[in-house]
mmCIF file of C-alpha atoms and ligand atoms in Angstrom:
data_model
loop_
_atom_site.group_PDB
_atom_site.id
_atom_site.type_symbol
_atom_site.label_atom_id
_atom_site.label_comp_id
_atom_site.label_asym_id
_atom_site.label_seq_id
_atom_site.Cartn_x
_atom_site.Cartn_y
_atom_site.Cartn_z
ATOM 1 C CA MET A 1 167.798 191.243 189.347
ATOM 2 C CA GLU A 2 171.135 190.681 188.323
ATOM 3 C CA GLY A 3 172.281 187.595 186.699
ATOM 4 C CA VAL A 4 168.524 186.617 186.891
ATOM 5 C CA ASN A 5 168.428 187.064 183.083
ATOM 6 C CA HIS A 6 167.586 183.219 182.181
ATOM 7 C CA SER A 7 164.056 181.404 182.311
ATOM 8 C CA VAL A 8 162.414 181.152 185.364
ATOM 9 C CA VAL A 9 159.988 178.662 183.911
ATOM 10 C CA SER A 10 160.779 175.226 184.161
ATOM 11 C CA GLU A 11 157.385 173.796 183.139
ATOM 12 C CA PHE A 12 154.308 174.641 181.447
ATOM 13 C CA VAL A 13 150.935 174.251 182.905
ATOM 14 C CA PHE A 14 147.944 173.171 180.299
ATOM 15 C CA LEU A 15 144.459 174.213 180.603
ATOM 16 C CA GLY A 16 143.262 171.468 178.414
ATOM 17 C CA LEU A 17 140.250 171.919 176.557
ATOM 18 C CA THR A 18 137.470 172.042 179.005
ATOM 19 C CA ASN A 19 136.754 172.072 182.513
ATOM 20 C CA SER A 20 133.014 169.917 181.726
ATOM 21 C CA TRP A 21 134.264 166.658 183.213
ATOM 22 C CA GLU A 22 131.380 164.671 180.981
ATOM 23 C CA ILE A 23 133.072 166.460 177.702
ATOM 24 C CA GLN A 24 136.883 165.403 178.955
ATOM 25 C CA LEU A 25 135.559 161.836 179.861
ATOM 26 C CA SER A 26 133.731 161.607 176.589
ATOM 27 C CA LEU A 27 137.030 162.829 174.753
ATOM 28 C CA PHE A 28 138.813 160.634 176.851
ATOM 29 C CA VAL A 29 137.068 157.699 175.554
ATOM 30 C CA PHE A 30 136.855 159.261 171.834
ATOM 31 C CA SER A 31 140.688 159.721 171.583
ATOM 32 C CA SER A 32 142.315 156.578 173.133
ATOM 33 C CA ILE A 33 139.611 154.609 170.481
ATOM 34 C CA PHE A 34 140.777 156.296 167.600
ATOM 35 C CA TYR A 35 145.109 156.393 169.027
ATOM 36 C CA LEU A 36 144.597 152.665 169.470
ATOM 37 C CA ALA A 37 142.509 152.140 165.799
ATOM 38 C CA SER A 38 145.337 154.147 164.004
ATOM 39 C CA MET A 39 148.034 152.352 165.453
ATOM 40 C CA MET A 40 146.420 149.109 164.468
ATOM 41 C CA GLY A 41 145.209 150.249 161.072
ATOM 42 C CA ASN A 42 148.667 151.810 160.073
ATOM 43 C CA SER A 43 150.616 149.262 161.939
ATOM 44 C CA LEU A 44 148.634 146.565 159.323
ATOM 45 C CA ILE A 45 149.558 148.820 156.294
ATOM 46 C CA MET A 46 153.218 148.829 156.799
ATOM 47 C CA LEU A 47 153.156 144.957 157.835
ATOM 48 C CA THR A 48 151.247 143.987 154.903
ATOM 49 C CA VAL A 49 153.116 146.787 152.079
ATOM 50 C CA VAL A 50 156.229 144.671 153.705
ATOM 51 C CA SER A 51 154.911 141.437 153.357
ATOM 52 C CA ASP A 52 153.503 140.953 150.086
ATOM 53 C CA PRO A 53 155.538 140.990 146.906
ATOM 54 C CA HIS A 54 152.886 142.571 144.848
ATOM 55 C CA LEU A 55 152.903 145.537 146.747
ATOM 56 C CA HIS A 56 156.251 146.286 146.644
ATOM 57 C CA SER A 57 155.345 149.334 144.373
ATOM 58 C CA PRO A 58 156.194 152.673 144.423
ATOM 59 C CA MET A 59 152.840 153.876 145.072
ATOM 60 C CA TYR A 60 152.433 151.316 148.111
ATOM 61 C CA ILE A 61 156.075 151.554 149.361
ATOM 62 C CA LEU A 62 155.329 155.808 149.405
ATOM 63 C CA LEU A 63 151.953 154.465 151.287
ATOM 64 C CA ALA A 64 153.760 152.266 154.094
ATOM 65 C CA ASN A 65 155.829 155.604 154.631
ATOM 66 C CA LEU A 66 152.952 157.755 155.209
ATOM 67 C CA SER A 67 151.481 155.309 157.465
ATOM 68 C CA PHE A 68 154.881 154.956 159.362
ATOM 69 C CA ILE A 69 154.340 158.854 159.472
ATOM 70 C CA ASP A 70 151.204 158.556 160.594
ATOM 71 C CA LEU A 71 152.457 156.532 163.602
ATOM 72 C CA GLY A 72 154.364 159.433 164.488
ATOM 73 C CA VAL A 73 151.649 162.187 164.100
ATOM 74 C CA SER A 74 149.614 160.124 165.983
ATOM 75 C CA SER A 75 152.228 160.090 169.326
ATOM 76 C CA VAL A 76 153.514 163.514 169.603
ATOM 77 C CA ILE A 77 150.382 164.523 170.651
ATOM 78 C CA SER A 78 147.798 162.034 171.839
ATOM 79 C CA PRO A 79 148.972 159.870 174.584
ATOM 80 C CA LYS A 80 150.221 163.055 176.405
ATOM 81 C CA MET A 81 146.595 164.741 175.974
ATOM 82 C CA ILE A 82 145.004 161.052 176.734
ATOM 83 C CA TYR A 83 146.924 160.929 180.142
ATOM 84 C CA ASP A 84 146.132 164.308 180.911
ATOM 85 C CA LEU A 85 142.311 164.441 180.335
ATOM 86 C CA LEU A 86 142.227 162.213 183.747
ATOM 87 C CA ARG A 87 144.287 164.411 185.493
ATOM 88 C CA LYS A 88 143.199 167.887 187.702
ATOM 89 C CA HIS A 89 147.149 169.153 187.192
ATOM 90 C CA ARG A 90 148.310 168.952 183.911
ATOM 91 C CA VAL A 91 152.160 169.841 183.439
ATOM 92 C CA ILE A 92 154.782 169.651 180.916
ATOM 93 C CA SER A 93 158.448 170.478 181.780
ATOM 94 C CA PHE A 94 160.392 173.112 179.416
ATOM 95 C CA ARG A 95 162.053 170.592 177.502
ATOM 96 C CA GLY A 96 159.200 168.336 177.156
ATOM 97 C CA CYS A 97 157.383 171.311 175.437
ATOM 98 C CA VAL A 98 160.294 172.431 172.904
ATOM 99 C CA THR A 99 160.668 168.660 172.429
ATOM 100 C CA GLN A 100 157.219 168.279 171.826
ATOM 101 C CA ILE A 101 157.178 171.556 169.082
ATOM 102 C CA PHE A 102 160.366 170.025 167.543
ATOM 103 C CA PHE A 103 158.448 166.948 166.477
ATOM 104 C CA ILE A 104 154.852 168.840 165.175
ATOM 105 C CA HIS A 105 157.103 170.622 162.803
ATOM 106 C CA PHE A 106 159.596 167.366 162.033
ATOM 107 C CA ILE A 107 156.795 165.069 161.611
ATOM 108 C CA GLY A 108 154.454 167.726 159.708
ATOM 109 C CA GLY A 109 157.006 168.557 157.356
ATOM 110 C CA VAL A 110 157.613 164.798 156.476
ATOM 111 C CA GLU A 111 153.999 164.207 156.026
ATOM 112 C CA MET A 112 154.031 167.234 153.669
ATOM 113 C CA VAL A 113 156.566 166.544 151.688
ATOM 114 C CA LEU A 114 156.065 162.405 151.253
ATOM 115 C CA LEU A 115 152.178 163.825 150.186
ATOM 116 C CA ILE A 116 154.157 165.776 147.436
ATOM 117 C CA VAL A 117 155.769 162.671 146.333
ATOM 118 C CA MET A 118 152.311 160.659 146.251
ATOM 119 C CA ALA A 119 150.875 162.923 143.929
ATOM 120 C CA PHE A 120 154.444 163.400 141.877
ATOM 121 C CA ASP A 121 153.771 159.144 141.946
ATOM 122 C CA ARG A 122 150.748 159.460 140.343
ATOM 123 C CA TYR A 123 151.361 162.425 138.143
ATOM 124 C CA VAL A 124 154.445 159.803 136.515
ATOM 125 C CA ALA A 125 151.768 156.934 136.358
ATOM 126 C CA ILE A 126 149.118 158.909 134.838
ATOM 127 C CA CYS A 127 150.571 161.365 132.850
ATOM 128 C CA LYS A 128 153.791 159.676 131.473
ATOM 129 C CA PRO A 129 153.260 155.816 132.081
ATOM 130 C CA LEU A 130 155.716 154.497 129.991
ATOM 131 C CA HIS A 131 158.691 156.484 131.678
ATOM 132 C CA TYR A 132 157.248 155.478 135.276
ATOM 133 C CA LEU A 133 159.696 152.370 135.884
ATOM 134 C CA THR A 134 162.452 154.406 134.633
ATOM 135 C CA ILE A 135 161.370 157.821 136.748
ATOM 136 C CA MET A 136 160.098 156.443 139.759
ATOM 137 C CA SER A 137 163.323 153.761 140.164
ATOM 138 C CA PRO A 138 164.085 152.134 143.777
ATOM 139 C CA LYS A 139 166.657 154.294 144.052
ATOM 140 C CA MET A 140 164.568 157.440 143.210
ATOM 141 C CA CYS A 141 161.813 156.453 145.833
ATOM 142 C CA ILE A 142 164.485 156.358 148.412
ATOM 143 C CA LEU A 143 165.927 159.536 147.341
ATOM 144 C CA PHE A 144 162.453 161.086 147.506
ATOM 145 C CA SER A 145 162.195 159.284 151.291
ATOM 146 C CA VAL A 146 165.276 160.906 152.575
ATOM 147 C CA THR A 147 164.479 164.179 151.159
ATOM 148 C CA SER A 148 161.279 164.504 153.032
ATOM 149 C CA TRP A 149 162.855 163.587 156.408
ATOM 150 C CA ALA A 150 165.482 165.706 155.649
ATOM 151 C CA VAL A 151 163.188 169.049 154.731
ATOM 152 C CA GLY A 152 161.426 167.965 158.214
ATOM 153 C CA PHE A 153 164.326 168.071 159.492
ATOM 154 C CA ILE A 154 165.877 171.024 158.744
ATOM 155 C CA HIS A 155 162.353 173.216 158.741
ATOM 156 C CA SER A 156 161.512 172.066 162.298
ATOM 157 C CA LEU A 157 165.449 172.887 163.013
ATOM 158 C CA PHE A 158 164.953 176.136 161.300
ATOM 159 C CA GLN A 159 161.662 177.179 163.406
ATOM 160 C CA LEU A 160 163.156 175.826 167.127
ATOM 161 C CA ALA A 161 166.124 178.225 166.165
ATOM 162 C CA PHE A 162 164.214 180.983 166.956
ATOM 163 C CA VAL A 163 162.524 180.113 170.218
ATOM 164 C CA VAL A 164 164.968 177.924 171.755
ATOM 165 C CA ASN A 165 166.833 181.183 173.373
ATOM 166 C CA LEU A 166 163.649 182.921 174.633
ATOM 167 C CA PRO A 167 163.839 184.266 178.074
ATOM 168 C CA PHE A 168 160.588 182.632 180.005
ATOM 169 C CA CYS A 169 159.672 183.853 183.545
ATOM 170 C CA GLY A 170 156.239 185.122 183.836
ATOM 171 C CA PRO A 171 152.801 182.963 183.472
ATOM 172 C CA ASN A 172 153.279 179.424 182.088
ATOM 173 C CA VAL A 173 150.039 178.693 181.496
ATOM 174 C CA LEU A 174 149.252 177.534 178.110
ATOM 175 C CA ASP A 175 145.381 177.748 177.089
ATOM 176 C CA SER A 176 145.995 174.529 174.893
ATOM 177 C CA PHE A 177 146.597 170.878 175.763
ATOM 178 C CA TYR A 178 149.812 170.422 173.877
ATOM 179 C CA CYS A 179 152.566 172.829 172.952
ATOM 180 C CA ASP A 180 153.383 174.651 169.741
ATOM 181 C CA PHE A 181 154.466 178.184 168.733
ATOM 182 C CA PRO A 182 151.555 180.620 169.013
ATOM 183 C CA ARG A 183 150.863 180.118 172.295
ATOM 184 C CA PHE A 184 154.424 179.222 173.676
ATOM 185 C CA ILE A 185 155.877 182.262 171.763
ATOM 186 C CA LYS A 186 153.106 184.496 173.711
ATOM 187 C CA LEU A 187 153.853 183.622 177.502
ATOM 188 C CA ALA A 188 157.728 184.825 176.561
ATOM 189 C CA CYS A 189 158.974 188.182 178.539
ATOM 190 C CA ILE A 190 159.548 190.268 175.842
ATOM 191 C CA ASP A 191 158.570 191.456 172.934
ATOM 192 C CA THR A 192 157.421 188.563 170.293
ATOM 193 C CA HIS A 193 155.224 190.123 167.943
ATOM 194 C CA LYS A 194 157.792 189.534 165.008
ATOM 195 C CA LEU A 195 159.086 186.126 166.080
ATOM 196 C CA LYS A 196 155.243 185.304 165.754
ATOM 197 C CA LEU A 197 155.037 186.817 162.615
ATOM 198 C CA LEU A 198 158.158 184.955 161.543
ATOM 199 C CA VAL A 199 157.387 181.687 162.556
ATOM 200 C CA SER A 200 153.912 181.943 161.792
ATOM 201 C CA VAL A 201 155.130 182.863 157.814
ATOM 202 C CA ASN A 202 157.154 179.660 157.836
ATOM 203 C CA SER A 203 154.602 177.041 158.810
ATOM 204 C CA GLY A 204 152.157 179.299 156.607
ATOM 205 C CA PHE A 205 154.283 179.159 153.792
ATOM 206 C CA MET A 206 155.449 175.594 154.356
ATOM 207 C CA SER A 207 151.689 174.268 154.568
ATOM 208 C CA VAL A 208 149.786 176.619 151.843
ATOM 209 C CA GLY A 209 152.642 175.980 149.264
ATOM 210 C CA SER A 210 152.373 172.565 149.949
ATOM 211 C CA PHE A 211 148.843 172.442 149.465
ATOM 212 C CA PHE A 212 148.815 174.506 146.353
ATOM 213 C CA ILE A 213 151.201 172.329 144.549
ATOM 214 C CA LEU A 214 149.244 169.698 145.431
ATOM 215 C CA ILE A 215 145.866 170.926 144.270
ATOM 216 C CA ILE A 216 147.964 172.270 141.104
ATOM 217 C CA SER A 217 149.252 168.243 140.011
ATOM 218 C CA TYR A 218 145.773 167.020 140.932
ATOM 219 C CA ILE A 219 143.817 169.420 138.684
ATOM 220 C CA VAL A 220 146.627 168.436 135.824
ATOM 221 C CA ILE A 221 146.482 164.544 136.484
ATOM 222 C CA ILE A 222 142.365 164.828 136.338
ATOM 223 C CA PHE A 223 142.189 166.803 133.053
ATOM 224 C CA THR A 224 145.160 164.146 131.686
ATOM 225 C CA VAL A 225 142.835 161.460 132.773
ATOM 226 C CA GLN A 226 139.595 162.490 131.152
ATOM 227 C CA LYS A 227 141.367 163.384 128.214
ATOM 228 C CA HIS A 228 142.303 159.523 127.587
ATOM 229 C CA SER A 229 139.868 156.853 127.019
ATOM 230 C CA ALA A 230 138.113 155.879 129.099
ATOM 231 C CA SER A 231 139.580 152.430 130.436
ATOM 232 C CA GLY A 232 141.132 152.951 133.546
ATOM 233 C CA SER A 233 140.121 155.911 134.360
ATOM 234 C CA SER A 234 137.309 155.687 136.741
ATOM 235 C CA LYS A 235 140.585 153.790 138.816
ATOM 236 C CA ALA A 236 142.958 156.262 138.451
ATOM 237 C CA LEU A 237 139.885 158.446 139.342
ATOM 238 C CA SER A 238 138.982 157.158 142.723
ATOM 239 C CA THR A 239 142.693 156.550 143.753
ATOM 240 C CA LEU A 240 143.272 160.017 143.383
ATOM 241 C CA SER A 241 140.042 161.422 145.368
ATOM 242 C CA ALA A 242 141.489 159.706 147.698
ATOM 243 C CA HIS A 243 144.540 161.659 147.971
ATOM 244 C CA VAL A 244 142.458 164.471 147.872
ATOM 245 C CA THR A 245 140.461 163.925 150.739
ATOM 246 C CA VAL A 246 143.306 163.006 152.453
ATOM 247 C CA VAL A 247 145.577 166.024 151.804
ATOM 248 C CA VAL A 248 142.379 168.761 152.185
ATOM 249 C CA LEU A 249 141.748 166.471 155.543
ATOM 250 C CA THR A 250 145.639 167.049 156.651
ATOM 251 C CA PHE A 251 146.060 170.617 155.651
ATOM 252 C CA GLY A 252 142.644 172.370 156.275
ATOM 253 C CA PRO A 253 143.103 172.493 160.078
ATOM 254 C CA VAL A 254 146.759 173.153 159.748
ATOM 255 C CA MET A 255 146.415 176.038 157.591
ATOM 256 C CA PHE A 256 143.527 177.269 159.671
ATOM 257 C CA ILE A 257 145.484 177.207 162.711
ATOM 258 C CA TYR A 258 148.601 178.736 161.223
ATOM 259 C CA THR A 259 147.273 181.496 158.987
ATOM 260 C CA TRP A 260 144.239 182.536 160.687
ATOM 261 C CA PRO A 261 145.263 185.957 162.419
ATOM 262 C CA SER A 262 144.132 185.581 165.523
ATOM 263 C CA SER A 263 143.873 182.304 167.623
ATOM 264 C CA PHE A 264 142.314 183.081 170.336
ATOM 265 C CA THR A 265 138.901 181.095 168.907
ATOM 266 C CA HIS A 266 138.267 177.568 170.316
ATOM 267 C CA LEU A 267 137.607 176.093 167.318
ATOM 268 C CA ASP A 268 141.780 176.076 166.339
ATOM 269 C CA LYS A 269 141.975 173.720 169.453
ATOM 270 C CA PHE A 270 139.198 171.313 168.476
ATOM 271 C CA LEU A 271 140.825 171.641 164.748
ATOM 272 C CA SER A 272 143.963 170.209 166.529
ATOM 273 C CA ILE A 273 142.227 167.310 167.993
ATOM 274 C CA PHE A 274 141.081 166.791 164.736
ATOM 275 C CA ASP A 275 144.621 166.874 163.064
ATOM 276 C CA ALA A 276 146.163 164.679 165.915
ATOM 277 C CA ILE A 277 143.900 161.726 166.274
ATOM 278 C CA VAL A 278 141.404 161.706 163.604
ATOM 279 C CA THR A 279 143.465 162.132 160.271
ATOM 280 C CA PRO A 280 146.304 159.945 160.890
ATOM 281 C CA PHE A 281 143.252 157.392 161.358
ATOM 282 C CA LEU A 282 141.395 158.099 158.386
ATOM 283 C CA ASN A 283 145.065 157.902 155.641
ATOM 284 C CA PRO A 284 144.810 154.019 155.894
ATOM 285 C CA VAL A 285 140.752 153.866 155.883
ATOM 286 C CA ILE A 286 140.719 155.547 152.686
ATOM 287 C CA TYR A 287 143.419 154.377 150.967
ATOM 288 C CA THR A 288 142.591 150.834 151.906
ATOM 289 C CA PHE A 289 138.737 150.472 151.387
ATOM 290 C CA ARG A 290 138.991 152.365 147.983
ATOM 291 C CA ASN A 291 141.800 150.268 146.918
ATOM 292 C CA GLN A 292 140.796 146.074 146.298
ATOM 293 C CA GLU A 293 144.078 145.103 145.881
ATOM 294 C CA MET A 294 145.083 146.565 148.961
ATOM 295 C CA LYS A 295 141.949 145.569 150.980
ATOM 296 C CA MET A 296 142.774 141.566 149.554
ATOM 297 C CA ALA A 297 146.544 141.733 150.999
ATOM 298 C CA MET A 298 145.016 143.090 154.247
ATOM 299 C CA MET A 299 142.764 140.212 154.704
ATOM 300 C CA ARG A 300 145.712 137.661 153.713
ATOM 301 C CA VAL A 301 148.143 139.435 156.438
ATOM 302 C CA PHE A 302 145.104 139.797 159.246
ATOM 303 C CA ASN A 303 144.285 135.463 158.270
ATOM 304 C CA GLN A 304 147.976 134.782 158.849
ATOM 305 C CA ILE A 305 148.201 136.551 162.317
ATOM 306 C CA MET A 306 144.727 134.710 163.210
ATOM 307 C CA GLY A 307 146.069 131.637 162.027
ATOM 308 C CA TYR A 308 149.100 131.703 164.075
ATOM 309 C CA ARG A 309 147.027 132.569 167.152
ATOM 310 C CA GLN A 310 145.111 129.393 166.444
ATOM 311 C CA ILE A 311 147.962 127.488 165.763
ATOM 312 C CA ILE A 312 149.367 128.808 169.162
ATOM 313 C CA LYS A 313 146.606 128.405 171.275
ATOM 314 C CA LEU A 314 146.208 124.953 169.678
ATOM 315 C CA PHE A 315 149.560 124.372 170.985
ATOM 316 C CA HIS A 316 149.089 125.055 174.182
ATOM 317 C CA SER A 317 145.964 122.777 174.530
ATOM 318 C CA VAL A 318 147.639 120.051 173.309
ATOM 319 C CA HIS A 319 150.313 120.616 176.132
ATOM 320 C CA SER A 320 148.145 121.589 178.991
HETATM 321 C C1 LIG B 401 160.063 153.656 153.129
HETATM 322 O O1 LIG B 401 160.245 154.396 151.917
HETATM 323 C C2 LIG B 401 162.228 153.491 151.211
HETATM 324 C C3 LIG B 401 162.697 154.010 149.936
HETATM 325 O O2 LIG B 401 161.730 153.754 148.784
HETATM 326 C C4 LIG B 401 161.419 152.028 151.816
HETATM 327 O O3 LIG B 401 163.011 151.781 151.403
HETATM 328 C C5 LIG B 401 161.221 151.866 152.887
HETATM 329 O O4 LIG B 401 161.224 150.406 153.393
HETATM 330 C C6 LIG B 401 159.739 152.560 153.296
HETATM 331 N N1 LIG B 401 159.270 152.333 154.691
HETATM 332 C C7 LIG B 401 158.389 151.078 154.674
HETATM 333 C C8 LIG B 401 158.262 151.456 156.660
HETATM 334 O O5 LIG B 401 157.547 150.985 154.084
#
């Protein structure tokens, strides 16, 4: 047809995760709890680090940055997914779909660079302790922070440039609960084999590359720790094991989703749930439960908030 060379699909339909009402209901409860918990946990970490001058060292400032990113990670996919779990007809507009893809890759990219910066911070602290304050100066921290946002933004823009002009004319059903590349590209009505490869290589390279950089830096740090005397090494090892756990939990699912040859297994859907909902909640738990200093500071903030509540209650009871 003349003139109809553009997308005629204006919205996409999600098939969701399953048709079973019981599973959907339990997923709804499960996801809502994790979503709320990760919002509260990560906000509490940010609040604690910002309000406690003892925690104004690079390690904690980076941790607060990670918590900020985690608020984003859990908000890109979960709210829409949780809302959709209770609906029969799940749709997302074309624009909404592209926006979701953009933010998934933007925030994902920032998080990967931030985890590398956190590893670098530990490397300097443990392997070059005498130069720590000069290398991880406030200026450098800001530079690292800006770099991670820039890398995430460019990575996402680069990915999106390939797909933003794809024509969509045919089926608009996505066998998923959020928009992302492999399934989105497959719906375009031109041959997208090369494009799919390009996007997979880009995301795959980003995630596998970062993963290996991280693992290698942790191996170097662990060897250095073991060479030194035992004093302080157990504390360093416990911090490191927290980092490694977070890295494996974050990257494992992502690497599977982007590099596994066929994405037709349902495993990738459940891995996505894990990455979207569980990981952002685990980060604060893993980092704080192993860190005495952080735990104490959080208790102080928590008590303060509770204290204010008591005062407000008292105030109300006096005035009523
Ligand atoms: C993130 O890091 C930057 C640079 O050090 C810092 O200025 C900023 O306060 C941090 N953000 C949060 C939420 O702590």
